[in-house]
PDB file of C-alpha atoms in Angstrom:
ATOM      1  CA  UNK Q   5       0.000   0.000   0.000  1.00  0.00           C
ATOM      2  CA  UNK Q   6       1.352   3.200  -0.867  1.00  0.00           C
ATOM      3  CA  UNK Q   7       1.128   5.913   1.390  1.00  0.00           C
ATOM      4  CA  UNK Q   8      -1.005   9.421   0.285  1.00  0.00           C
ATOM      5  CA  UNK Q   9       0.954  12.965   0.995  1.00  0.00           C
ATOM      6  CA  UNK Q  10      -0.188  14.026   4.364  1.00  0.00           C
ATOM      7  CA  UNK Q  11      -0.366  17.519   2.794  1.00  0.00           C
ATOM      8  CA  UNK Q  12      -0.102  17.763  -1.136  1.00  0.00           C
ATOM      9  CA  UNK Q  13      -1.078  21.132  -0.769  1.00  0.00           C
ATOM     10  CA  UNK Q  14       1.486  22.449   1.107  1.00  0.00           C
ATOM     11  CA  UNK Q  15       3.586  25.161  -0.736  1.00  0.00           C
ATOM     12  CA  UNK Q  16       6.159  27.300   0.524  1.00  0.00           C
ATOM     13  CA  UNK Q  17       5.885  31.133  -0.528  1.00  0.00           C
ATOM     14  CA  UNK Q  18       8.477  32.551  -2.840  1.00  0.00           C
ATOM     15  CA  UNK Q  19      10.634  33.962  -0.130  1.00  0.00           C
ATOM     16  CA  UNK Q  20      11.254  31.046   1.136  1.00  0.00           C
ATOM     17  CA  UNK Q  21      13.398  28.162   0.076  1.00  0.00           C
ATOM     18  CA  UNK Q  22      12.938  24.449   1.365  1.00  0.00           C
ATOM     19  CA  UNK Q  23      15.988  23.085   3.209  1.00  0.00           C
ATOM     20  CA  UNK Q  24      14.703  19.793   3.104  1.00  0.00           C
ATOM     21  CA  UNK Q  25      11.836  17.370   2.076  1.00  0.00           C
ATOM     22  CA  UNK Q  26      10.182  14.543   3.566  1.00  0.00           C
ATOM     23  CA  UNK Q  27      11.424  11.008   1.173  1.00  0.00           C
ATOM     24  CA  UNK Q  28       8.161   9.867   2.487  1.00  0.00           C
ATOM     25  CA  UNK Q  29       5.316  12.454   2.085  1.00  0.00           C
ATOM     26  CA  UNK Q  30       7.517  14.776  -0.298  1.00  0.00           C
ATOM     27  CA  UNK Q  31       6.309  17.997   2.036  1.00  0.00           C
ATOM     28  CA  UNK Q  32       8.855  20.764   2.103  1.00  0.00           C
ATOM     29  CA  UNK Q  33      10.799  21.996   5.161  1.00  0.00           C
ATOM     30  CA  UNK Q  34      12.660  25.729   5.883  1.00  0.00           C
ATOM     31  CA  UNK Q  35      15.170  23.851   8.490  1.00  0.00           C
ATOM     32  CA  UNK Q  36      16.469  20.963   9.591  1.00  0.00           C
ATOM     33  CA  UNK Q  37      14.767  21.102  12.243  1.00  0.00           C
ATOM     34  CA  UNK Q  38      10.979  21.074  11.261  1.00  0.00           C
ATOM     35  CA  UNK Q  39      12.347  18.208   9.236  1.00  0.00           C
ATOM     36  CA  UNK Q  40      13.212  16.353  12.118  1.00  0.00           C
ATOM     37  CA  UNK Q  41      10.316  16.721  14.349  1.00  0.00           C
ATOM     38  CA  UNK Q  42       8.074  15.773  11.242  1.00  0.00           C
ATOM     39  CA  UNK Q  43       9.798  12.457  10.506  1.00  0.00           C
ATOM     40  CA  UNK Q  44       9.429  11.346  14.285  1.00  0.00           C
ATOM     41  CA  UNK Q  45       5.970  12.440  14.606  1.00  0.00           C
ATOM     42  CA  UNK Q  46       4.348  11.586  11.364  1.00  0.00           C
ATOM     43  CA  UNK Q  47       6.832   8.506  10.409  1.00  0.00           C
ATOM     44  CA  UNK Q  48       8.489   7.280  13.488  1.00  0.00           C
ATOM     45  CA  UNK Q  49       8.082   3.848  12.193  1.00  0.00           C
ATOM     46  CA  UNK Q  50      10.085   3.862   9.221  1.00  0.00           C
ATOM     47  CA  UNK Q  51      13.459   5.955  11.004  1.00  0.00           C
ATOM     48  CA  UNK Q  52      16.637   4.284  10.796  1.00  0.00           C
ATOM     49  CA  UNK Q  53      18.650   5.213  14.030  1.00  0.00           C
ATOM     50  CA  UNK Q  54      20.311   8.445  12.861  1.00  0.00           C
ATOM     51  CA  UNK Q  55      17.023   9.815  11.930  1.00  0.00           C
ATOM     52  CA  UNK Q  56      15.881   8.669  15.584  1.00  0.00           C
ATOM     53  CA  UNK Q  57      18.691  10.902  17.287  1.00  0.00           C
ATOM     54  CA  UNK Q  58      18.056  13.423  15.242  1.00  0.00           C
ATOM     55  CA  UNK Q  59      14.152  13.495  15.940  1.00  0.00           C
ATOM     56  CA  UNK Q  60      14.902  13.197  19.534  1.00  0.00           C
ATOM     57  CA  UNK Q  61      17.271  15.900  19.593  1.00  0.00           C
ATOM     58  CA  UNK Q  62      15.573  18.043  18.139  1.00  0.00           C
ATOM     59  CA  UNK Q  63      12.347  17.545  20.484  1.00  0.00           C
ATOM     60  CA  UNK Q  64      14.840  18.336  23.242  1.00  0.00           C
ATOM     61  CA  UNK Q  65      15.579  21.842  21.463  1.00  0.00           C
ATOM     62  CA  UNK Q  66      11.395  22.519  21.052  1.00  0.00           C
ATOM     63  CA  UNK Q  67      10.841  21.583  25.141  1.00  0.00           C
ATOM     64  CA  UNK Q  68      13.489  23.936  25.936  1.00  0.00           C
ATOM     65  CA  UNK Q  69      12.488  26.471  24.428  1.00  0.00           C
ATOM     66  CA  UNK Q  70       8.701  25.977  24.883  1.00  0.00           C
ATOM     67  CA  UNK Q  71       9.584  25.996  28.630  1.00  0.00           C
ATOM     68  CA  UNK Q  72      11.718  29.531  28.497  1.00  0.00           C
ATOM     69  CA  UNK Q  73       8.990  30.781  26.674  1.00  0.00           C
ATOM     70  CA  UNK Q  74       6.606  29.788  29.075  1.00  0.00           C
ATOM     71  CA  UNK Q  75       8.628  31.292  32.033  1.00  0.00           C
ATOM     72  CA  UNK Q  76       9.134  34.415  30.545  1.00  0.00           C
ATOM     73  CA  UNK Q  77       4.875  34.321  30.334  1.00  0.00           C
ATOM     74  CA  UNK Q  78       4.790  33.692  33.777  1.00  0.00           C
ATOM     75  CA  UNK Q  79       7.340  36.674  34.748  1.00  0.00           C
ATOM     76  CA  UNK Q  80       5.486  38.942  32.177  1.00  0.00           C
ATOM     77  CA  UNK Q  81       2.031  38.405  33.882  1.00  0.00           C
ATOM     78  CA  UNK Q  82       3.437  38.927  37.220  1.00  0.00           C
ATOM     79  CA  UNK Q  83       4.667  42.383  35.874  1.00  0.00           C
ATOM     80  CA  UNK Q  84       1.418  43.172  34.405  1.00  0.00           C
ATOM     81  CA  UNK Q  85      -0.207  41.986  37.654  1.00  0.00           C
ATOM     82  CA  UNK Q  86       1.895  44.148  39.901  1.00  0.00           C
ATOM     83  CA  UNK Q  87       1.132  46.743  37.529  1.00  0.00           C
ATOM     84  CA  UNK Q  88      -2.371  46.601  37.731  1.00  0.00           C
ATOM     85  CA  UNK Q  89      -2.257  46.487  41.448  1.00  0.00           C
ATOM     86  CA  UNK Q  90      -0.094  49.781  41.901  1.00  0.00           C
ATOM     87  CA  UNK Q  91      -2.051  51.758  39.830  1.00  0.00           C
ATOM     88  CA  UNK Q  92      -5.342  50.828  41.706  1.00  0.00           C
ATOM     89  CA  UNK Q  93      -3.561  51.989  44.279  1.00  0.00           C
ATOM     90  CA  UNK Q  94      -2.548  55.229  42.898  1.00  0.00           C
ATOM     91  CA  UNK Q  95      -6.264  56.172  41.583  1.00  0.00           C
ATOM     92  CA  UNK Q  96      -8.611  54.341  44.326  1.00  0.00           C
ATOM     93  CA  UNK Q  97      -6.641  56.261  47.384  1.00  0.00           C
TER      94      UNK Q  97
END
């Protein structure tokens, strides 16, 4: 059985140039990267070993930076928070 493009209708715009492309799905990538994480999520199956490192590397990259972004959320809402509270301060009193 041979597998259907998970997206033949994916197209990158002009400005951009594709890096790499799935062998299995033929979708086009703008890094390495996105490369990566697709062939571990949407073809684990069929990765050799090298292609497993490179998926799980790569995940490693995405968690760390989904967790600084996530901190800096945190620290931003406490700002706006403290914010809020000092100038309710300032106009209430």
């Amino acid at each position: 059985m041979t597998e259907q493009p998970i997206h033949p209708d994916v197209r990158l715009s002009d400005s951009h140039e594709s890096v790499q492309q799935c062998p299995y799905c033929d979708r086009p990538f703008t890094s390495d990267r996105t490369h990566d994480l697709h062939l571990g999520e949407k073809h684990e199956e069929r990765l050799g070993e090298t292609e497993r490192v490179q998926y799980e590397e790569a995940s490693e990259e995405e968690e760390e930076e989904i967790f600084i972004f996530h901190i800096k959320m945190v620290i931003l809402i406490g700002i706006l928070w403290a914010a809020v509270v000092m100038l309710y301060m300032v106009f209430v009193s």
